[in-house]
Short mmCIF file of C-alpha atoms in Angstrom, two decimals:
data_model
loop_
_atom_site.label_atom_id
_atom_site.label_comp_id
_atom_site.label_asym_id
_atom_site.label_seq_id
_atom_site.Cartn_x
_atom_site.Cartn_y
_atom_site.Cartn_z
CA MET H 1 22.63 79.47 86.36
CA PHE H 2 25.64 77.20 85.95
CA ALA H 3 26.74 73.82 87.25
CA LEU H 4 30.21 72.32 87.24
CA VAL H 5 30.39 68.53 87.01
CA ASP H 6 33.74 67.18 88.19
CA CYS H 7 34.57 63.47 88.01
CA ASN H 8 36.04 62.26 91.32
CA CYS H 9 39.63 60.94 91.05
CA PHE H 10 38.86 60.40 87.38
CA TYR H 11 41.78 58.21 86.27
CA VAL H 12 41.41 55.99 89.34
CA SER H 13 37.63 55.85 88.92
CA CYS H 14 38.03 54.68 85.31
CA GLU H 15 40.28 51.85 86.48
CA ARG H 16 37.84 50.84 89.22
CA VAL H 17 34.90 50.61 86.79
CA PHE H 18 36.51 47.58 85.14
CA ASP H 19 38.40 46.23 88.15
CA PRO H 20 36.17 46.33 91.25
CA SER H 21 38.95 44.69 93.30
CA LEU H 22 40.58 48.15 93.40
CA GLU H 23 37.72 49.55 95.47
CA GLY H 24 38.80 50.54 98.98
CA LYS H 25 42.51 50.09 98.18
CA PRO H 26 45.16 52.80 97.76
CA VAL H 27 45.56 53.31 94.00
CA VAL H 28 47.83 55.69 92.11
CA VAL H 29 48.08 56.35 88.39
CA LEU H 30 51.46 57.34 86.94
CA SER H 31 52.49 59.80 84.25
CA ASN H 32 54.37 59.05 81.03
CA ASN H 33 57.07 56.43 81.48
CA ASP H 34 55.70 55.74 84.97
CA GLY H 35 57.54 58.80 86.25
CA CYS H 36 55.24 60.80 88.56
CA ILE H 37 51.99 60.25 90.42
CA VAL H 38 49.21 62.09 88.57
CA ALA H 39 46.11 60.59 90.20
CA ARG H 40 45.42 59.24 93.70
CA SER H 41 42.51 57.46 95.28
CA PRO H 42 41.27 58.84 98.63
CA GLU H 43 43.05 55.92 100.33
CA ALA H 44 46.36 56.92 98.67
CA LYS H 45 45.85 60.55 99.70
CA ALA H 46 45.36 59.36 103.28
CA LEU H 47 48.87 57.85 103.13
CA GLY H 48 50.26 61.34 102.58
CA ILE H 49 51.26 60.75 98.94
CA PRO H 50 51.55 64.19 97.30
CA MET H 51 50.24 64.96 93.84
CA GLY H 52 52.93 65.03 91.14
CA ALA H 53 55.50 63.28 93.33
CA PRO H 54 58.14 61.07 91.64
CA TYR H 55 56.95 57.48 91.91
CA HIS H 56 60.37 56.06 92.83
CA LYS H 57 60.44 58.15 96.02
CA TYR H 58 57.19 56.63 97.32
CA LYS H 59 57.35 53.21 95.71
CA HIS H 60 58.32 51.31 98.89
CA GLN H 61 55.81 53.20 101.03
CA LEU H 62 53.05 52.35 98.57
CA GLN H 63 54.09 48.71 98.35
CA ASN H 64 54.19 48.38 102.14
CA ALA H 65 50.66 49.79 102.31
CA GLY H 66 49.41 47.31 99.70
CA ALA H 67 48.82 50.08 97.16
CA ILE H 68 48.32 49.47 93.45
CA ALA H 69 50.30 51.54 90.92
CA LEU H 70 49.09 51.71 87.32
CA SER H 71 50.49 53.23 84.14
CA SER H 72 48.34 55.88 82.46
CA ASN H 73 45.73 54.41 80.11
CA TYR H 74 44.87 57.52 78.08
CA GLU H 75 42.80 55.66 75.52
CA LEU H 76 40.49 54.32 78.21
CA TYR H 77 40.26 57.65 80.05
CA GLY H 78 39.44 59.56 76.86
CA ASP H 79 36.67 57.13 75.93
CA MET H 80 35.16 57.17 79.43
CA SER H 81 35.25 60.97 79.42
CA HIS H 82 33.32 60.96 76.14
CA ARG H 83 30.70 58.66 77.70
CA VAL H 84 30.23 60.94 80.71
CA TYR H 85 29.85 63.90 78.36
CA GLY H 86 27.22 61.98 76.36
CA VAL H 87 25.14 61.32 79.48
CA LEU H 88 25.28 64.98 80.48
CA LEU H 89 24.35 66.18 76.99
CA SER H 90 21.33 63.88 76.97
CA SER H 91 19.97 65.68 80.05
CA VAL H 92 21.10 69.31 79.60
CA PRO H 93 20.87 71.20 76.27
CA GLU H 94 24.21 73.07 76.55
CA VAL H 95 27.40 71.55 77.91
CA GLU H 96 30.95 72.94 77.77
CA ILE H 97 33.78 70.42 77.99
CA TYR H 98 36.35 72.15 80.16
CA SER H 99 38.78 69.26 80.62
CA ILE H 100 38.88 65.48 80.43
CA ASP H 101 37.07 65.24 83.80
CA GLU H 102 35.14 68.51 84.07
CA CYS H 103 32.10 69.98 82.28
CA PHE H 104 30.12 73.18 82.75
CA LEU H 105 26.34 72.95 82.35
CA ASP H 106 23.92 75.74 81.48
CA LEU H 107 20.99 75.37 83.88
CA SER H 108 19.21 78.57 82.83
CA GLY H 109 16.26 76.57 81.52
CA PHE H 110 15.79 74.88 84.92
CA MET H 111 15.62 78.00 87.12
CA HIS H 112 11.83 77.69 87.43
CA LEU H 113 12.50 74.63 89.62
CA GLY H 114 13.88 76.84 92.39
CA THR H 115 16.94 76.05 94.50
CA ASP H 116 15.55 72.80 95.91
CA GLY H 117 14.48 71.68 92.45
CA LEU H 118 17.93 72.41 91.00
CA MET H 119 19.55 70.42 93.80
CA ASP H 120 17.21 67.50 93.21
CA PHE H 121 17.80 67.61 89.44
CA CYS H 122 21.59 67.58 89.87
CA MET H 123 21.44 64.73 92.39
CA ARG H 124 19.43 62.67 89.89
CA LEU H 125 21.87 63.65 87.13
CA ARG H 126 24.77 62.53 89.30
CA GLN H 127 23.09 59.16 89.87
CA LYS H 128 22.45 58.82 86.14
CA VAL H 129 26.13 59.36 85.29
CA LEU H 130 27.11 56.82 87.96
CA LYS H 131 24.59 54.27 86.69
CA TYR H 132 25.46 54.62 82.98
CA THR H 133 29.26 54.98 83.26
CA GLY H 134 30.28 53.91 86.78
CA ILE H 135 32.07 57.25 87.32
CA PRO H 136 31.31 59.13 90.58
CA THR H 137 30.99 62.91 90.25
CA GLY H 138 30.53 66.06 92.30
CA ILE H 139 28.31 68.92 91.11
CA GLY H 140 28.48 72.57 92.17
CA ILE H 141 25.64 74.97 91.30
CA ALA H 142 25.93 78.78 91.21
CA LYS H 143 25.16 81.92 89.22
CA ASN H 144 28.44 81.85 87.27
CA LYS H 145 31.44 79.68 86.47
CA VAL H 146 33.80 80.82 89.24
CA LEU H 147 31.19 80.37 91.97
CA SER H 148 30.17 76.97 90.55
CA LYS H 149 33.81 75.94 90.87
CA ALA H 150 33.76 77.07 94.49
CA ALA H 151 30.49 75.19 95.02
CA ASN H 152 32.17 72.09 93.68
CA HIS H 153 34.75 72.32 96.48
CA VAL H 154 31.85 72.08 98.92
CA ALA H 155 30.19 69.28 96.94
CA LYS H 156 33.26 67.07 97.27
CA GLN H 157 32.91 67.19 101.06
CA SER H 158 29.14 66.66 101.17
CA VAL H 159 27.35 63.32 101.45
CA SER H 160 25.06 64.03 98.49
CA GLY H 161 27.92 65.09 96.20
CA VAL H 162 25.96 68.21 95.20
CA ALA H 163 26.20 71.75 96.63
CA GLU H 164 24.88 75.18 95.68
CA LEU H 165 26.13 78.74 96.17
CA ILE H 166 23.09 80.76 95.23
CA THR H 167 22.16 82.81 98.30
CA ASP H 168 24.41 85.68 99.44
CA GLU H 169 24.58 84.31 102.98
CA LEU H 170 25.88 80.94 101.80
CA CYS H 171 28.38 82.57 99.43
CA ASP H 172 29.77 84.69 102.26
CA ARG H 173 30.28 81.66 104.48
CA VAL H 174 32.06 79.60 101.79
CA LEU H 175 34.18 82.40 100.30
CA ASN H 176 35.41 83.45 103.73
CA ASN H 177 36.83 79.94 104.20
CA LEU H 178 38.16 79.49 100.65
CA ALA H 179 41.89 80.21 100.24
CA VAL H 180 42.72 82.57 97.41
CA GLU H 181 44.89 79.87 95.78
CA ASP H 182 41.83 77.61 95.55
CA ILE H 183 39.98 80.04 93.30
CA TRP H 184 39.70 78.88 89.70
CA GLY H 185 42.45 80.52 87.64
CA ILE H 186 44.75 81.51 90.52
CA ASN H 187 47.98 79.55 90.90
CA LYS H 188 50.37 79.42 93.84
CA ARG H 189 52.64 82.20 92.55
CA LEU H 190 49.72 84.56 91.93
CA GLY H 191 48.31 83.63 95.31
CA LEU H 192 51.53 84.75 96.99
CA ARG H 193 51.31 88.14 95.22
CA LEU H 194 47.73 88.60 96.36
CA ARG H 195 48.60 87.62 99.93
CA SER H 196 51.38 90.22 99.95
CA HIS H 197 48.60 92.81 99.44
CA GLY H 198 46.47 91.38 102.25
CA ILE H 199 44.20 89.27 100.01
CA ALA H 200 44.21 85.75 101.45
CA THR H 201 40.64 84.49 100.89
CA ALA H 202 38.10 84.47 98.10
CA ALA H 203 35.91 86.88 100.08
CA GLN H 204 38.81 89.36 100.39
CA LEU H 205 39.41 89.20 96.63
CA ARG H 206 35.70 89.75 96.02
CA ASP H 207 35.72 92.87 98.22
CA ALA H 208 39.12 94.18 97.06
CA ASN H 209 39.75 97.47 95.28
CA GLU H 210 39.23 97.03 91.55
CA SER H 211 42.29 99.11 90.60
CA LEU H 212 44.52 97.04 92.88
CA VAL H 213 43.22 93.76 91.45
CA LYS H 214 43.73 95.06 87.90
CA GLN H 215 47.28 96.11 88.77
CA ILE H 216 48.10 92.63 90.14
CA MET H 217 46.19 90.37 87.73
CA GLY H 218 45.05 92.51 84.80
CA ILE H 219 41.58 92.32 83.28
CA VAL H 220 41.41 88.57 84.00
CA GLY H 221 41.58 89.31 87.72
CA VAL H 222 38.85 91.93 87.43
CA ARG H 223 36.58 89.35 85.79
CA LEU H 224 37.31 86.89 88.61
CA MET H 225 36.50 89.57 91.17
CA TYR H 226 33.14 90.34 89.55
CA GLU H 227 32.33 86.63 89.23
CA LEU H 228 32.91 86.28 92.98
CA ARG H 229 30.42 89.13 93.43
CA GLY H 230 27.80 87.10 91.55
CA VAL H 231 28.13 88.79 88.14
CA SER H 232 28.52 86.39 85.21
CA CYS H 233 31.47 87.49 83.04
CA LEU H 234 32.48 84.12 81.54
CA PRO H 235 29.83 82.72 79.18
CA LEU H 236 29.36 79.02 78.51
CA GLU H 237 31.28 77.91 75.42
CA ALA H 238 29.12 75.05 74.15
CA ILE H 239 31.00 75.25 70.84
CA ALA H 240 34.75 75.12 71.38
CA PRO H 241 36.74 77.90 69.69
CA PRO H 242 38.64 76.83 66.55
CA GLN H 243 41.86 75.01 67.38
CA LYS H 244 44.95 76.88 66.18
CA ASN H 245 47.78 74.54 67.18
CA MET H 246 48.53 70.99 68.25
CA VAL H 247 51.48 69.13 69.78
CA CYS H 248 52.18 65.39 69.67
CA SER H 249 55.04 64.28 71.90
CA ARG H 250 56.06 61.60 74.38
CA SER H 251 59.17 60.91 76.42
CA PHE H 252 61.18 57.89 75.30
CA GLY H 253 61.03 54.67 77.28
CA GLN H 254 64.82 54.46 76.95
CA PRO H 255 67.41 57.01 75.75
CA VAL H 256 67.62 57.50 71.99
CA THR H 257 71.12 57.95 70.60
CA THR H 258 70.90 57.18 66.86
CA MET H 259 69.44 59.03 63.91
CA ALA H 260 67.52 55.92 62.83
CA GLN H 261 65.66 55.72 66.14
CA MET H 262 64.96 59.46 66.09
CA HIS H 263 63.56 59.19 62.55
CA GLU H 264 61.20 56.44 63.69
CA ALA H 265 60.01 58.44 66.69
CA ILE H 266 59.43 61.67 64.80
CA ALA H 267 57.61 59.80 62.02
CA TYR H 268 55.37 58.18 64.65
CA HIS H 269 54.48 61.55 66.18
CA ALA H 270 53.89 63.12 62.76
CA ALA H 271 51.54 60.29 61.78
CA ARG H 272 49.60 60.62 65.06
CA ALA H 273 49.30 64.36 64.57
CA ALA H 274 48.08 63.91 60.99
CA ALA H 275 45.44 61.40 62.11
CA LYS H 276 44.18 63.86 64.73
CA LEU H 277 43.98 66.60 62.10
CA ARG H 278 41.87 64.40 59.82
CA HIS H 279 39.60 63.39 62.69
CA ARG H 280 38.98 67.06 63.51
CA GLU H 281 38.71 68.04 59.81
CA LEU H 282 41.69 70.38 59.99
CA ARG H 283 44.86 71.04 58.01
CA ALA H 284 48.16 72.55 59.17
CA SER H 285 50.20 75.23 57.43
CA VAL H 286 53.25 75.19 59.72
CA LEU H 287 55.11 72.16 61.08
CA GLY H 288 57.69 72.23 63.84
CA VAL H 289 59.82 69.55 65.49
CA PHE H 290 61.85 69.57 68.68
CA LEU H 291 64.16 67.27 70.63
CA THR H 292 65.78 67.43 74.04
CA THR H 293 68.05 65.48 76.36
CA ASN H 294 67.19 64.66 79.98
CA ARG H 295 67.74 67.77 82.14
CA PHE H 296 67.37 65.60 85.25
CA GLN H 297 70.65 63.86 84.37
CA PRO H 298 73.10 66.75 85.01
CA ASN H 299 76.13 64.51 84.46
CA ASP H 300 75.07 63.86 80.85
CA LEU H 301 75.80 66.25 78.00
CA GLN H 302 72.77 68.51 77.51
CA TYR H 303 71.29 69.68 74.21
CA SER H 304 67.90 70.77 72.94
CA ASN H 305 66.75 72.39 69.73
CA SER H 306 63.69 73.05 67.60
CA ILE H 307 62.87 74.12 64.07
CA SER H 308 59.72 74.94 62.12
CA VAL H 309 58.87 75.16 58.43
CA SER H 310 55.97 76.63 56.47
CA LEU H 311 54.33 73.99 54.29
CA PRO H 312 53.69 74.81 50.60
CA THR H 313 50.01 73.94 51.07
CA ALA H 314 48.08 73.29 54.27
CA THR H 315 47.81 69.53 54.72
CA ASN H 316 46.70 66.67 56.97
CA SER H 317 48.50 63.97 55.01
CA SER H 318 50.61 61.59 57.08
CA GLN H 319 52.98 61.09 54.16
CA VAL H 320 53.63 64.81 53.71
CA LEU H 321 54.02 65.57 57.41
CA ILE H 322 56.33 62.59 57.96
CA ARG H 323 58.54 63.68 55.07
CA TYR H 324 58.92 67.25 56.36
CA ALA H 325 59.30 66.13 59.98
CA LYS H 326 62.19 63.82 59.08
CA LEU H 327 63.91 66.59 57.10
CA CYS H 328 63.55 68.97 60.06
CA ILE H 329 64.80 66.51 62.68
CA THR H 330 67.79 65.65 60.51
CA SER H 331 68.86 69.30 60.51
CA ILE H 332 68.87 69.63 64.31
CA PHE H 333 69.94 66.13 65.41
CA ARG H 334 73.45 65.96 66.87
CA GLU H 335 75.45 62.79 67.51
CA GLY H 336 76.88 62.07 70.95
CA PHE H 337 73.80 62.89 73.03
CA SER H 338 71.24 60.70 74.83
CA TYR H 339 67.86 62.12 73.91
CA LYS H 340 64.89 61.92 76.27
CA LYS H 341 62.09 63.36 74.16
CA CYS H 342 61.05 64.58 70.74
CA GLY H 343 57.82 65.84 69.28
CA VAL H 344 55.89 67.50 66.48
CA SER H 345 53.97 70.77 66.66
CA LEU H 346 51.38 71.84 64.10
CA ASN H 347 50.41 75.49 63.84
CA ASP H 348 48.20 77.82 61.84
CA LEU H 349 45.45 75.20 61.66
CA SER H 350 42.45 75.76 59.40
CA SER H 351 39.32 73.90 58.35
CA VAL H 352 39.63 71.46 55.46
CA ASP H 353 37.03 73.60 53.67
CA ALA H 354 39.00 76.83 54.04
CA VAL H 355 42.49 76.06 52.76
CA GLN H 356 44.32 78.78 50.83
CA LEU H 357 45.98 77.19 47.78
CA ASP H 358 49.25 78.32 46.20
CA LEU H 359 49.42 79.01 42.46
CA LEU H 360 52.98 77.69 42.36
CA SER H 361 52.26 74.50 44.33
CA PRO H 362 50.14 71.46 43.48
CA ALA H 363 46.62 71.29 44.86
CA VAL H 364 45.54 68.69 47.42
CA ASP H 365 46.32 65.17 46.15
CA CYS H 366 43.02 63.26 45.78
CA HIS H 367 44.80 59.90 45.69
CA ASP H 368 46.59 60.73 48.93
CA GLU H 369 43.29 61.72 50.56
CA LYS H 370 41.75 58.37 49.59
CA LEU H 371 44.75 56.50 51.01
CA MET H 372 44.50 58.42 54.31
CA ALA H 373 40.77 57.64 54.47
CA VAL H 374 41.43 53.90 54.08
CA ILE H 375 44.16 53.95 56.76
CA ASP H 376 41.87 55.80 59.18
CA LEU H 377 39.02 53.36 58.50
CA LEU H 378 41.19 50.30 59.20
CA ASN H 379 42.65 51.81 62.36
CA ARG H 380 39.19 52.72 63.65
CA ARG H 381 37.83 49.28 62.92
CA TYR H 382 40.73 47.13 64.11
CA GLY H 383 42.51 49.40 66.59
CA SER H 384 45.02 52.23 66.47
CA GLY H 385 48.30 51.24 64.84
CA THR H 386 46.82 48.34 62.86
CA MET H 387 48.13 50.03 59.72
CA ARG H 388 51.04 52.42 59.90
CA PHE H 389 53.94 53.67 57.80
CA ALA H 390 57.16 51.64 57.76
CA SER H 391 59.10 54.78 58.69
CA GLU H 392 57.41 54.65 62.13
CA GLY H 393 59.35 51.48 62.91
CA ILE H 394 58.27 47.94 63.74
CA LYS H 395 59.58 47.19 67.26
CA GLN H 396 59.64 50.83 68.40
CA GLU H 397 61.89 50.04 71.37
CA TRP H 398 62.03 53.76 72.19
CA LYS H 399 58.30 53.95 72.97
CA MET H 400 57.01 55.14 76.33
CA LYS H 401 57.01 52.65 79.21
CA THR H 402 53.56 51.37 80.12
CA ASP H 403 54.54 48.23 82.02
CA MET H 404 51.64 48.55 84.48
CA ARG H 405 48.91 49.70 82.09
CA SER H 406 45.49 48.09 82.40
CA PRO H 407 43.71 46.80 79.27
CA ARG H 408 42.01 49.34 76.98
CA TYR H 409 38.65 47.73 77.67
CA THR H 410 36.44 50.00 75.57
CA THR H 411 38.50 50.64 72.43
CA ARG H 412 40.37 47.41 71.62
CA TRP H 413 38.67 44.19 70.57
CA ASP H 414 41.58 42.09 71.80
CA GLU H 415 41.47 43.76 75.25
CA LEU H 416 37.77 43.41 76.00
CA LEU H 417 36.85 42.52 79.56
CA VAL H 418 36.54 38.74 79.99
CA VAL H 419 33.86 37.50 82.39
CA LYS H 420 33.85 33.86 83.49
CA ALA H 421 30.60 32.41 84.82
CA ASN H 422 30.46 29.11 86.72
#
């Protein structure tokens, strides 16, 4: 028995926890550089604002409706997600983090409660998450992951915020009214292919010919089909599989045209990537960098390129990764272009305890490891970026625009919520 917990309008809900004045108002959260709308409150959805729409196209409509637009506050959202996960883990023994706002729960140990008991348990769990974090959620219960996702669709429309798809009769009713594109794992393009073969609903996919489904979607589609039939093919992954790659990148707040600015930006991304590696106790064996101009400016000269290099020894040192990243970006940078974005990719990741050394290269530098540990300690204690490398730049005028970002209430001492009592 599975349950899917989905945080409602997660980015907006995080903002409302610390700013109750946003309740009942249209609120949208914007993507990097305040470009597109990536989260909408129910009030904003009611205005007809589409998901992923460019903000500048709907700016006046939102302003006329008294809507609030906010820059993405990833630090706050990540911390609130971790808090929701902690509450769930304190109540259920096995939890799989599927995304920043979704978790699968293993309810196998609660099946003795019966359907009504499971519903009651999940309603109390939902109230617990709301009480401890302020984040509203919806919970769908079913015999496998795909059906629990479908149950969550129903939960979002119910008063209790909890729904189950356990009985065959209930499954038939819901799946007959669920569009094939709304099934977990099926995108719009794949939905069009299925519709061309007469498969328009979840029930029709469930009852389809296995050979036809395999021909259209491969073995992944066959698993989806069997999940819709009530067979569990996708186990809970309480322990995430080992990470094999990582990308750190952001669009520039303003066009970058000089090598000096590009060096600062790539050093910044390399340092962030190295810090993430150390936090996850990983090292990287391959480093890549890339840069690109703005393809949405067709009148500008266009150029993009990338390059990767195998490192002599797997590392998570900021100094080493910055040095190689700057060498790589130098080799692909071209004058005369206005660059929109650059980034660092790390591949062939391995545990810090399982690094293959090279007889012809020096072993891991113990002094460097101690330095990285001190930097990480200071940045954890006093806030990210408290200590950084000079090559990352001081002013960093190229950094992403966050003009409308709310304070990072839970992770920055200097941005704590201030309460005034009379």
